[in-house]
CSV table of N, CA and C in Angstrom, one decimal:
chain,number,residue,atom,x,y,z
P,1,MET,N,1.2,-1.0,-0.1
P,1,MET,CA,-0.3,0.2,-0.1
P,1,MET,C,0.8,1.4,-0.2
P,2,SER,N,0.8,2.8,-0.6
P,2,SER,CA,1.5,3.6,-1.0
P,2,SER,C,1.3,4.8,0.4
P,3,LYS,N,2.4,5.7,0.1
P,3,LYS,CA,2.2,6.3,2.1
P,3,LYS,C,1.2,7.1,1.9
P,4,ILE,N,1.1,7.5,0.4
P,4,ILE,CA,-0.6,8.1,0.7
P,4,ILE,C,-2.2,7.6,0.6
P,5,MET,N,-2.0,6.4,-0.1
P,5,MET,CA,-2.9,5.3,0.9
P,5,MET,C,-3.4,4.9,2.2
P,6,LYS,N,-2.1,5.2,2.5
P,6,LYS,CA,-2.6,5.1,4.4
P,6,LYS,C,-2.0,6.1,4.7
P,7,ASN,N,-2.1,7.5,4.1
P,7,ASN,CA,-2.2,8.8,5.0
P,7,ASN,C,-3.5,8.8,4.9
P,8,ILE,N,-4.4,8.7,4.1
P,8,ILE,CA,-5.5,8.7,3.3
P,8,ILE,C,-6.5,8.1,4.5
P,9,TRP,N,-6.5,6.7,5.3
P,9,TRP,CA,-6.9,5.3,5.6
P,9,TRP,C,-7.0,6.4,7.1
P,10,SER,N,-5.9,7.1,7.7
P,10,SER,CA,-5.0,7.6,8.4
P,10,SER,C,-6.5,8.8,9.7
P,11,LEU,N,-6.4,9.0,8.4
P,11,LEU,CA,-7.7,10.5,8.5
P,11,LEU,C,-9.5,10.5,9.2
P,12,PRO,N,-9.6,10.9,10.1
P,12,PRO,CA,-11.3,10.0,10.5
P,12,PRO,C,-12.5,9.6,9.6
P,13,ARG,N,-13.1,9.1,9.7
P,13,ARG,CA,-14.0,8.5,8.2
P,13,ARG,C,-14.4,10.6,8.1
P,14,TYR,N,-15.6,11.3,8.5
P,14,TYR,CA,-15.8,12.4,8.3
P,14,TYR,C,-14.8,13.3,7.5
P,15,LYS,N,-13.6,13.1,7.0
P,15,LYS,CA,-12.9,14.2,6.3
P,15,LYS,C,-12.4,12.9,5.1
P,16,ARG,N,-12.7,11.8,5.1
P,16,ARG,CA,-12.2,10.4,4.0
P,16,ARG,C,-14.0,10.8,3.5
P,17,GLU,N,-15.1,10.2,3.6
P,17,GLU,CA,-15.9,10.5,2.9
P,17,GLU,C,-17.9,11.7,3.8
P,18,TRP,N,-16.1,12.8,3.6
P,18,TRP,CA,-17.2,14.3,4.3
P,18,TRP,C,-18.7,14.6,3.0
P,19,ARG,N,-18.2,13.9,1.5
P,19,ARG,CA,-19.3,13.9,0.1
P,19,ARG,C,-20.5,12.9,0.8
P,20,ASP,N,-20.3,12.4,1.8
P,20,ASP,CA,-21.1,11.0,2.1
P,20,ASP,C,-22.7,11.8,3.2
P,21,ILE,N,-21.9,12.7,3.4
P,21,ILE,CA,-21.9,13.3,5.0
P,21,ILE,C,-24.1,13.7,5.2
P,22,CYS,N,-24.7,13.4,5.9
P,22,CYS,CA,-25.7,13.7,5.5
P,22,CYS,C,-26.5,14.1,6.8
P,23,ALA,N,-26.1,14.4,8.0
P,23,ALA,CA,-26.2,15.7,9.0
P,23,ALA,C,-25.1,14.8,9.1
P,24,LEU,N,-24.6,16.4,10.9
P,24,LEU,CA,-23.6,17.1,11.3
P,24,LEU,C,-24.3,17.3,12.5
P,25,LEU,N,-24.4,17.2,14.3
P,25,LEU,CA,-25.0,16.0,15.2
P,25,LEU,C,-24.0,16.9,15.7
P,26,PRO,N,-24.2,18.0,17.4
P,26,PRO,CA,-23.9,17.9,18.4
P,26,PRO,C,-24.8,17.0,19.3
P,27,ALA,N,-24.1,16.1,20.3
P,27,ALA,CA,-25.0,14.7,21.1
P,27,ALA,C,-24.5,15.2,22.1
P,28,TYR,N,-24.9,14.0,23.4
P,28,TYR,CA,-24.5,14.0,24.7
P,28,TYR,C,-23.8,13.2,24.1
P,29,LEU,N,-23.3,12.4,24.5
P,29,LEU,CA,-22.1,10.6,24.7
P,29,LEU,C,-22.3,10.1,25.8
P,30,PRO,N,-22.9,8.9,25.6
P,30,PRO,CA,-22.8,8.0,26.1
P,30,PRO,C,-22.7,7.5,28.1
P,31,ASP,N,-21.2,8.2,28.0
P,31,ASP,CA,-20.6,8.5,28.9
P,31,ASP,C,-21.1,10.1,29.8
P,32,GLY,N,-21.8,10.9,29.1
P,32,GLY,CA,-22.3,12.3,29.6
P,32,GLY,C,-21.2,13.2,28.7
P,33,ALA,N,-20.1,13.0,28.1
P,33,ALA,CA,-19.0,14.3,27.9
P,33,ALA,C,-20.3,14.5,26.4
P,34,ASN,N,-19.8,15.7,26.3
P,34,ASN,CA,-20.2,16.5,24.5
P,34,ASN,C,-19.1,16.2,23.3
P,35,GLY,N,-20.5,15.2,22.5
P,35,GLY,CA,-19.6,15.2,21.6
P,35,GLY,C,-20.5,14.3,20.4
P,36,SER,N,-20.0,14.2,19.4
P,36,SER,CA,-20.7,14.7,17.3
P,36,SER,C,-21.1,13.4,17.7
P,37,TYR,N,-23.0,13.9,16.3
P,37,TYR,CA,-23.0,12.7,15.7
P,37,TYR,C,-22.8,12.6,14.0
P,38,ILE,N,-22.5,12.1,13.3
P,38,ILE,CA,-22.4,11.5,11.8
P,38,ILE,C,-22.9,10.4,11.3
P,39,LEU,N,-24.3,11.6,10.2
P,39,LEU,CA,-25.4,10.3,9.6
P,39,LEU,C,-24.3,10.7,8.5
P,40,TYR,N,-24.1,9.9,7.8
P,40,TYR,CA,-24.1,9.0,6.3
P,40,TYR,C,-25.3,8.7,5.1
P,41,GLU,N,-24.6,8.3,4.1
P,41,GLU,CA,-25.9,8.2,3.1
P,41,GLU,C,-26.1,7.4,2.9
P,42,ASP,N,-24.7,6.1,3.3
P,42,ASP,CA,-24.8,4.7,3.8
P,42,ASP,C,-25.9,4.2,5.1
P,43,GLY,N,-26.2,5.1,5.2
P,43,GLY,CA,-27.5,4.5,6.9
P,43,GLY,C,-26.3,4.9,7.7
P,44,SER,N,-25.1,5.0,8.4
P,44,SER,CA,-24.5,4.3,9.4
P,44,SER,C,-24.6,6.1,9.6
P,45,VAL,N,-23.4,5.8,11.3
P,45,VAL,CA,-24.0,6.5,12.2
P,45,VAL,C,-22.4,6.4,13.1
P,46,GLU,N,-21.8,8.0,12.7
P,46,GLU,CA,-20.5,7.9,13.3
P,46,GLU,C,-20.3,9.0,14.8
P,47,GLN,N,-19.8,8.1,15.5
P,47,GLN,CA,-19.8,9.0,16.6
P,47,GLN,C,-18.6,9.5,17.1
P,48,VAL,N,-18.8,10.9,17.4
P,48,VAL,CA,-16.8,11.3,17.6
P,48,VAL,C,-16.8,12.0,19.3
P,49,ASN,N,-15.4,11.8,20.0
P,49,ASN,CA,-15.7,11.9,20.4
P,49,ASN,C,-14.9,12.9,21.3
P,50,PHE,N,-15.1,14.1,20.4
P,50,PHE,CA,-15.4,15.6,20.6
P,50,PHE,C,-16.1,16.4,19.5
P,51,SER,N,-15.7,17.4,20.7
P,51,SER,CA,-17.1,19.0,20.8
P,51,SER,C,-17.8,19.1,19.8
P,52,PHE,N,-19.0,18.7,19.3
P,52,PHE,CA,-19.5,19.3,17.5
P,52,PHE,C,-18.6,21.2,17.1
P,53,SER,N,-18.5,21.9,17.3
P,53,SER,CA,-17.5,22.5,17.2
P,53,SER,C,-16.1,21.9,17.1
P,54,TRP,N,-15.7,21.2,17.5
P,54,TRP,CA,-14.7,21.4,16.8
P,54,TRP,C,-14.3,20.3,16.0
P,55,VAL,N,-15.3,19.2,15.9
P,55,VAL,CA,-16.0,18.8,14.5
P,55,VAL,C,-15.7,19.5,14.0
P,56,LEU,N,-17.0,20.5,13.6
P,56,LEU,CA,-16.9,21.1,12.6
P,56,LEU,C,-15.3,21.7,12.1
P,57,ASP,N,-14.9,22.5,13.2
P,57,ASP,CA,-13.8,23.2,13.1
P,57,ASP,C,-12.6,22.9,11.7
P,58,ASP,N,-12.6,21.0,12.8
P,58,ASP,CA,-11.5,20.0,11.8
P,58,ASP,C,-11.7,19.9,10.3
P,59,LEU,N,-13.3,20.0,9.9
P,59,LEU,CA,-13.8,19.5,8.6
P,59,LEU,C,-13.5,21.0,7.9
P,60,PHE,N,-13.7,22.2,8.7
P,60,PHE,CA,-14.1,23.2,7.7
P,60,PHE,C,-12.1,23.0,6.9
P,61,ALA,N,-10.8,23.0,8.1
P,61,ALA,CA,-10.1,22.7,7.4
P,61,ALA,C,-9.2,22.6,6.8
P,62,TYR,N,-10.1,20.7,7.1
P,62,TYR,CA,-9.2,19.8,5.7
P,62,TYR,C,-9.9,20.9,5.1
P,63,LEU,N,-11.4,20.9,4.0
P,63,LEU,CA,-11.5,21.4,3.4
P,63,LEU,C,-12.0,22.6,3.1
P,64,HIS,N,-10.4,22.9,3.4
P,64,HIS,CA,-9.3,24.2,3.4
P,64,HIS,C,-10.3,25.6,3.1
P,65,SER,N,-11.0,25.7,4.6
P,65,SER,CA,-12.0,27.2,4.6
P,65,SER,C,-12.5,26.6,7.0
P,66,ASN,N,-13.1,27.9,6.5
P,66,ASN,CA,-13.5,27.7,8.5
P,66,ASN,C,-14.6,28.2,8.8
P,67,LYS,N,-15.4,28.6,10.1
P,67,LYS,CA,-16.8,28.2,10.1
P,67,LYS,C,-16.7,30.1,9.2
P,68,GLN,N,-16.0,31.3,10.4
P,68,GLN,CA,-15.6,32.3,10.3
P,68,GLN,C,-16.1,32.9,8.7
P,69,LEU,N,-15.6,32.8,8.3
P,69,LEU,CA,-15.3,32.9,6.9
P,69,LEU,C,-16.4,32.7,5.6
P,70,LEU,N,-16.8,31.3,6.0
P,70,LEU,CA,-18.5,31.1,5.8
P,70,LEU,C,-19.6,31.9,6.5
P,71,GLN,N,-19.3,31.8,7.2
P,71,GLN,CA,-20.9,32.9,7.7
P,71,GLN,C,-20.4,33.8,7.7
P,72,ARG,N,-19.3,34.9,7.0
P,72,ARG,CA,-19.0,36.0,6.4
P,72,ARG,C,-19.7,36.0,5.4
P,73,GLN,N,-19.4,34.9,4.2
P,73,GLN,CA,-19.2,34.2,2.9
P,73,GLN,C,-21.4,34.5,3.2
P,74,SER,N,-21.9,33.9,4.0
P,74,SER,CA,-23.3,33.5,3.4
P,74,SER,C,-23.3,35.1,3.9
P,75,ARG,N,-22.8,36.0,5.4
P,75,ARG,CA,-23.8,36.5,5.1
P,75,ARG,C,-24.1,38.5,4.2
P,76,ARG,N,-22.8,38.2,3.7
P,76,ARG,CA,-22.9,38.9,2.5
P,76,ARG,C,-23.6,39.0,1.7
P,77,ILE,N,-23.7,37.5,0.8
P,77,ILE,CA,-24.3,36.6,0.0
P,77,ILE,C,-25.9,37.6,0.4
P,78,THR,N,-26.3,36.7,1.3
P,78,THR,CA,-27.8,37.1,2.2
P,78,THR,C,-28.1,38.7,2.3
P,79,ALA,N,-27.5,39.3,2.2
P,79,ALA,CA,-27.6,41.4,2.4
P,79,ALA,C,-27.6,41.3,0.3
P,80,GLN,N,-26.7,40.6,-0.1
P,80,GLN,CA,-26.6,41.2,-1.9
P,80,GLN,C,-28.8,40.7,-2.1
P,81,MET,N,-28.4,39.5,-1.3
P,81,MET,CA,-30.1,39.7,-1.8
P,81,MET,C,-31.0,39.9,-1.3
P,82,GLY,N,-31.4,41.1,-0.6
P,82,GLY,CA,-31.6,42.0,0.2
P,82,GLY,C,-32.3,41.5,1.7
P,83,ASN,N,-31.7,39.8,1.8
P,83,ASN,CA,-32.9,39.3,2.9
P,83,ASN,C,-31.3,40.1,4.7
P,84,GLN,N,-32.0,40.3,5.0
P,84,GLN,CA,-31.3,40.9,6.0
P,84,GLN,C,-30.8,40.2,7.3
P,85,ARG,N,-31.4,39.2,6.5
P,85,ARG,CA,-31.1,37.9,8.0
P,85,ARG,C,-30.1,36.9,8.7
P,86,GLY,N,-30.0,37.7,10.6
P,86,GLY,CA,-28.4,36.8,10.3
P,86,GLY,C,-27.8,36.2,11.0
P,87,ARG,N,-28.8,35.7,11.8
P,87,ARG,CA,-28.5,34.8,12.6
P,87,ARG,C,-28.7,32.6,12.2
P,88,ARG,N,-27.6,32.0,12.4
P,88,ARG,CA,-28.7,31.0,12.2
P,88,ARG,C,-28.2,31.3,10.6
P,89,LEU,N,-27.5,30.8,9.4
P,89,LEU,CA,-27.5,30.8,8.4
P,89,LEU,C,-26.7,30.2,7.5
P,90,PRO,N,-27.4,29.7,6.3
P,90,PRO,CA,-27.0,27.8,5.4
P,90,PRO,C,-25.1,29.0,5.8
P,91,LEU,N,-24.4,27.5,5.8
P,91,LEU,CA,-22.7,27.8,5.3
P,91,LEU,C,-23.1,27.0,4.2
P,92,ILE,N,-22.1,27.8,2.6
P,92,ILE,CA,-21.6,27.1,1.7
P,92,ILE,C,-20.8,26.3,1.6
P,93,LEU,N,-20.1,25.9,1.1
P,93,LEU,CA,-18.8,25.3,0.8
P,93,LEU,C,-18.3,25.1,-0.5
P,94,SER,N,-19.4,25.4,-1.3
P,94,SER,CA,-19.4,25.4,-2.5
P,94,SER,C,-20.8,24.5,-3.5
P,95,LYS,N,-21.3,24.4,-4.4
P,95,LYS,CA,-23.0,24.1,-4.9
P,95,LYS,C,-23.1,22.1,-4.2
P,96,ASP,N,-22.2,21.8,-4.4
P,96,ASP,CA,-23.2,20.6,-4.0
P,96,ASP,C,-22.8,20.4,-1.8
P,97,PHE,N,-22.3,21.0,-2.1
P,97,PHE,CA,-22.4,20.7,-0.4
P,97,PHE,C,-22.2,22.4,0.8
P,98,CYS,N,-23.8,22.3,1.1
P,98,CYS,CA,-24.1,23.8,2.0
P,98,CYS,C,-24.8,23.3,2.8
P,99,LEU,N,-25.0,23.2,4.4
P,99,LEU,CA,-25.0,22.5,5.4
P,99,LEU,C,-26.0,23.9,6.2
P,100,VAL,N,-27.6,23.3,6.0
P,100,VAL,CA,-28.0,23.8,7.0
P,100,VAL,C,-28.7,24.0,8.0
P,101,PRO,N,-28.5,24.9,8.8
P,101,PRO,CA,-29.0,24.9,10.6
P,101,PRO,C,-30.5,24.5,11.1
P,102,ILE,N,-30.2,23.2,11.6
P,102,ILE,CA,-31.3,23.2,12.4
P,102,ILE,C,-30.5,23.0,13.8
P,103,ARG,N,-32.0,22.8,14.3
P,103,ARG,CA,-31.8,22.3,16.0
P,103,ARG,C,-32.0,21.5,16.6
P,104,VAL,N,-31.8,20.5,16.4
P,104,VAL,CA,-31.0,19.1,17.7
P,104,VAL,C,-31.1,19.4,18.7
P,105,ARG,N,-31.3,20.0,20.0
P,105,ARG,CA,-32.1,19.7,21.5
P,105,ARG,C,-31.2,21.2,21.8
P,106,LEU,N,-32.2,20.7,23.4
P,106,LEU,CA,-32.2,21.9,24.4
P,106,LEU,C,-31.3,22.4,24.9
P,107,THR,N,-30.8,23.0,25.7
P,107,THR,CA,-29.7,23.1,26.3
P,107,THR,C,-30.4,22.7,27.9
P,108,SER,N,-29.5,23.5,29.0
P,108,SER,CA,-30.2,24.2,30.1
P,108,SER,C,-30.6,25.1,30.4
P,109,SER,N,-30.3,25.7,29.5
P,109,SER,CA,-30.9,28.0,29.7
P,109,SER,C,-32.1,27.6,28.3
P,110,PRO,N,-33.2,28.2,29.2
P,110,PRO,CA,-34.4,27.8,27.9
P,110,PRO,C,-34.3,29.4,26.9
P,111,TYR,N,-33.1,29.4,26.5
P,111,TYR,CA,-33.5,30.3,25.3
P,111,TYR,C,-32.2,30.5,24.6
P,112,HIS,N,-31.2,29.1,25.6
P,112,HIS,CA,-30.6,28.1,24.1
P,112,HIS,C,-30.6,27.5,23.6
P,113,GLU,N,-30.7,27.0,22.5
P,113,GLU,CA,-31.1,25.2,21.8
P,113,GLU,C,-29.1,24.5,21.1
P,114,ALA,N,-28.6,23.8,21.4
P,114,ALA,CA,-28.2,22.8,20.7
P,114,ALA,C,-28.3,22.9,18.6
P,115,ASN,N,-27.7,23.9,17.6
P,115,ASN,CA,-27.7,23.4,16.4
P,115,ASN,C,-26.6,22.5,16.3
P,116,GLY,N,-27.3,21.6,14.7
P,116,GLY,CA,-26.7,20.7,13.9
P,116,GLY,C,-27.1,21.6,12.9
P,117,TYR,N,-26.6,21.1,11.9
P,117,TYR,CA,-26.2,21.3,10.4
P,117,TYR,C,-27.1,19.5,9.5
P,118,VAL,N,-27.9,19.8,8.5
P,118,VAL,CA,-28.0,18.8,7.6
P,118,VAL,C,-27.5,19.0,6.3
P,119,ARG,N,-27.5,18.5,4.9
P,119,ARG,CA,-26.6,19.0,4.0
P,119,ARG,C,-27.9,19.0,3.4
P,120,LEU,N,-27.6,20.4,2.1
P,120,LEU,CA,-29.3,20.5,1.1
P,120,LEU,C,-28.9,19.7,0.5
P,121,ASN,N,-28.6,19.3,-0.3
P,121,ASN,CA,-28.7,17.8,-1.1
P,121,ASN,C,-28.6,16.7,-1.1
P,122,LYS,N,-28.6,16.6,0.6
P,122,LYS,CA,-29.0,15.0,0.8
P,122,LYS,C,-30.4,15.6,1.4
P,123,VAL,N,-31.4,16.2,2.1
P,123,VAL,CA,-32.5,16.2,2.1
P,123,VAL,C,-33.4,15.7,1.2
P,124,GLU,N,-34.9,15.0,1.3
P,124,GLU,CA,-35.5,14.3,0.3
P,124,GLU,C,-36.8,15.2,0.3
P,125,ASP,N,-37.5,15.0,2.0
P,125,ASP,CA,-38.5,15.8,1.6
P,125,ASP,C,-38.3,15.8,4.0
P,126,PHE,N,-39.0,16.4,4.7
P,126,PHE,CA,-39.7,17.1,5.3
P,126,PHE,C,-41.0,17.9,5.8
P,127,SER,N,-41.5,17.4,7.1
P,127,SER,CA,-42.5,17.6,7.4
P,127,SER,C,-42.7,17.5,9.0
P,128,GLU,N,-44.6,18.6,9.1
P,128,GLU,CA,-44.8,18.6,11.3
P,128,GLU,C,-44.9,17.3,11.5
P,129,GLN,N,-44.6,16.8,12.7
P,129,GLN,CA,-44.6,15.6,13.5
P,129,GLN,C,-46.2,15.8,13.9
P,130,LYS,N,-47.0,14.4,13.6
P,130,LYS,CA,-48.4,14.8,14.2
P,130,LYS,C,-48.4,14.4,15.8
P,131,GLY,N,-48.6,14.8,16.6
P,131,GLY,CA,-48.7,15.1,18.2
P,131,GLY,C,-47.7,15.2,18.8
P,132,LYS,N,-46.4,15.9,18.5
P,132,LYS,CA,-45.3,16.6,18.8
P,132,LYS,C,-44.7,18.1,18.5
P,133,SER,N,-43.6,18.1,18.9
P,133,SER,CA,-43.5,19.6,18.6
P,133,SER,C,-41.9,19.3,17.5
P,134,GLY,N,-41.9,20.8,17.4
P,134,GLY,CA,-40.9,20.2,15.8
P,134,GLY,C,-41.1,19.4,14.2
P,135,CYS,N,-40.3,19.0,13.7
P,135,CYS,CA,-40.8,18.3,12.0
P,135,CYS,C,-39.4,17.2,12.3
P,136,LYS,N,-40.1,16.4,11.5
P,136,LYS,CA,-38.9,15.0,10.5
P,136,LYS,C,-38.9,15.4,9.6
P,137,ILE,N,-37.3,15.1,9.2
P,137,ILE,CA,-36.3,15.3,7.8
P,137,ILE,C,-35.9,13.8,7.5
P,138,TRP,N,-36.7,13.5,6.2
P,138,TRP,CA,-35.7,12.1,5.2
P,138,TRP,C,-35.1,13.4,4.7
P,139,PHE,N,-34.0,11.6,4.4
P,139,PHE,CA,-33.2,11.7,3.1
P,139,PHE,C,-33.2,11.7,2.3
P,140,THR,N,-32.5,11.0,1.4
P,140,THR,CA,-32.3,10.1,0.2
P,140,THR,C,-32.3,9.3,0.4
P,141,ASN,N,-31.6,8.4,1.7
P,141,ASN,CA,-30.8,7.4,1.3
P,141,ASN,C,-32.4,6.7,2.8
P,142,GLN,N,-33.6,7.5,2.9
P,142,GLN,CA,-34.9,6.6,3.4
P,142,GLN,C,-34.7,7.5,5.3
P,143,LEU,N,-32.7,7.6,5.1
P,143,LEU,CA,-32.8,8.0,6.8
P,143,LEU,C,-33.8,9.3,7.5
P,144,GLU,N,-34.0,9.4,8.2
P,144,GLU,CA,-34.6,9.9,9.4
P,144,GLU,C,-34.0,10.4,10.4
P,145,LEU,N,-34.8,12.5,11.0
P,145,LEU,CA,-33.7,12.7,11.7
P,145,LEU,C,-34.9,13.5,12.4
P,146,GLU,N,-35.5,14.4,13.7
P,146,GLU,CA,-36.3,14.6,14.5
P,146,GLU,C,-35.6,15.4,14.7
P,147,VAL,N,-36.0,16.6,14.2
P,147,VAL,CA,-35.4,17.9,14.9
P,147,VAL,C,-36.8,18.7,16.5
P,148,LEU,N,-35.7,19.9,16.2
P,148,LEU,CA,-37.1,20.8,17.4
P,148,LEU,C,-37.3,23.0,16.7
P,149,ASP,N,-37.0,22.5,15.1
P,149,ASP,CA,-37.7,23.7,14.4
P,149,ASP,C,-38.5,23.1,14.0
P,150,ASN,N,-39.5,24.8,13.4
P,150,ASN,CA,-41.3,24.4,13.2
P,150,ASN,C,-41.1,24.3,12.3
P,151,LEU,N,-42.2,24.6,11.5
P,151,LEU,CA,-41.9,24.0,10.0
P,151,LEU,C,-42.4,24.8,9.0
P,152,TYR,N,-42.3,26.6,9.4
P,152,TYR,CA,-42.2,28.0,9.3
P,152,TYR,C,-40.5,28.0,9.1
P,153,THR,N,-39.8,27.2,10.3
P,153,THR,CA,-38.6,27.9,10.6
P,153,THR,C,-37.5,27.1,9.2
P,154,LEU,N,-38.1,25.5,9.4
P,154,LEU,CA,-37.4,24.5,8.5
P,154,LEU,C,-37.6,25.1,6.7
P,155,ARG,N,-38.6,25.3,6.6
P,155,ARG,CA,-39.2,25.2,5.4
P,155,ARG,C,-38.1,26.7,4.9
P,156,GLY,N,-38.5,27.7,5.7
P,156,GLY,CA,-37.2,29.2,5.8
P,156,GLY,C,-35.6,28.5,5.0
P,157,ASN,N,-35.4,27.8,6.9
P,157,ASN,CA,-33.4,27.9,6.3
P,157,ASN,C,-33.6,27.2,5.1
P,158,MET,N,-34.3,25.8,4.5
P,158,MET,CA,-34.6,24.8,3.2
P,158,MET,C,-34.3,26.2,2.5
P,159,ALA,N,-35.4,26.8,2.3
P,159,ALA,CA,-35.3,28.1,1.3
P,159,ALA,C,-34.4,28.6,0.8
P,160,LEU,N,-33.5,29.7,2.0
P,160,LEU,CA,-32.7,30.1,2.0
P,160,LEU,C,-32.0,29.5,1.4
P,161,ALA,N,-31.0,28.8,1.8
P,161,ALA,CA,-30.0,28.2,1.5
P,161,ALA,C,-30.6,27.0,-0.2
P,162,ALA,N,-30.8,27.2,-0.7
P,162,ALA,CA,-31.2,26.8,-2.7
P,162,ALA,C,-30.8,28.2,-3.0
P,163,LYS,N,-31.7,29.1,-2.4
P,163,LYS,CA,-32.0,30.2,-3.3
P,163,LYS,C,-30.3,31.1,-2.8
P,164,MET,N,-29.6,30.4,-2.4
P,164,MET,CA,-28.2,31.4,-2.0
P,164,MET,C,-27.0,30.3,-2.6
P,165,GLN,N,-27.7,29.5,-3.1
P,165,GLN,CA,-26.1,28.7,-3.9
P,165,GLN,C,-27.0,28.5,-5.3
P,166,GLU,N,-28.3,28.7,-5.7
P,166,GLU,CA,-28.3,29.9,-7.3
P,166,GLU,C,-27.9,30.9,-7.4
P,167,TYR,N,-27.6,31.8,-6.5
P,167,TYR,CA,-27.0,33.0,-6.3
P,167,TYR,C,-25.9,32.7,-6.6
P,168,LEU,N,-25.0,31.7,-6.1
P,168,LEU,CA,-23.6,31.6,-5.7
P,168,LEU,C,-23.2,30.7,-7.4
P,169,ARG,N,-24.0,30.1,-8.0
P,169,ARG,CA,-23.8,29.7,-9.3
P,169,ARG,C,-24.3,30.3,-10.3
P,170,GLU,N,-25.0,31.0,-10.2
P,170,GLU,CA,-25.3,32.5,-11.7
P,170,GLU,C,-23.9,33.4,-11.3
P,171,GLU,N,-23.7,34.1,-9.8
P,171,GLU,CA,-22.2,34.3,-9.7
P,171,GLU,C,-21.3,34.0,-9.8
P,172,GLU,N,-21.0,32.2,-9.9
P,172,GLU,CA,-20.4,32.3,-11.4
P,172,GLU,C,-20.3,31.9,-12.6
P,173,GLY,N,-21.5,32.2,-12.9
P,173,GLY,CA,-21.8,32.1,-14.3
P,173,GLY,C,-21.4,32.7,-14.3
P,174,LEU,N,-21.4,34.7,-14.3
P,174,LEU,CA,-21.0,35.7,-14.4
P,174,LEU,C,-19.3,35.8,-15.2
P,175,ALA,N,-19.1,35.3,-14.1
P,175,ALA,CA,-17.6,35.1,-13.6
P,175,ALA,C,-16.6,35.2,-14.7
């Protein structure tokens, strides 16, 4: 096996298979520590024993970006589109990799929640849950995820992400 192949396999799965990620989620691990779960296209779930923010930073660094840069880009795009919304904006790494923010669990403070991300092009459908608060998201691989966002918020976040991606595609076409 070549050195390059050995180096690739020594990377964490979320770096090796980043194109197959469906969702990135903060989680309380079984031992009570903060960690992360990553849902993949093949239906598997990876438990990462690092905080969600660390995993995001690590993945973005691997993809030659960072969260602050992506947030600035999202604010710039939404401002150019005439949308003044500034919180929980989608993060676009490329035309095929757009992360849409979702609320996945409450925290000890009633005014804060833990946010995760779903890949826009991996989401097939979503709907309000019957008899429960929040929504259910179905991915292209039939995997399901329950989130705390209401239907209005989730629909708005998905639509904004799609508009932002389209805006970037048009901007690339003009360049």
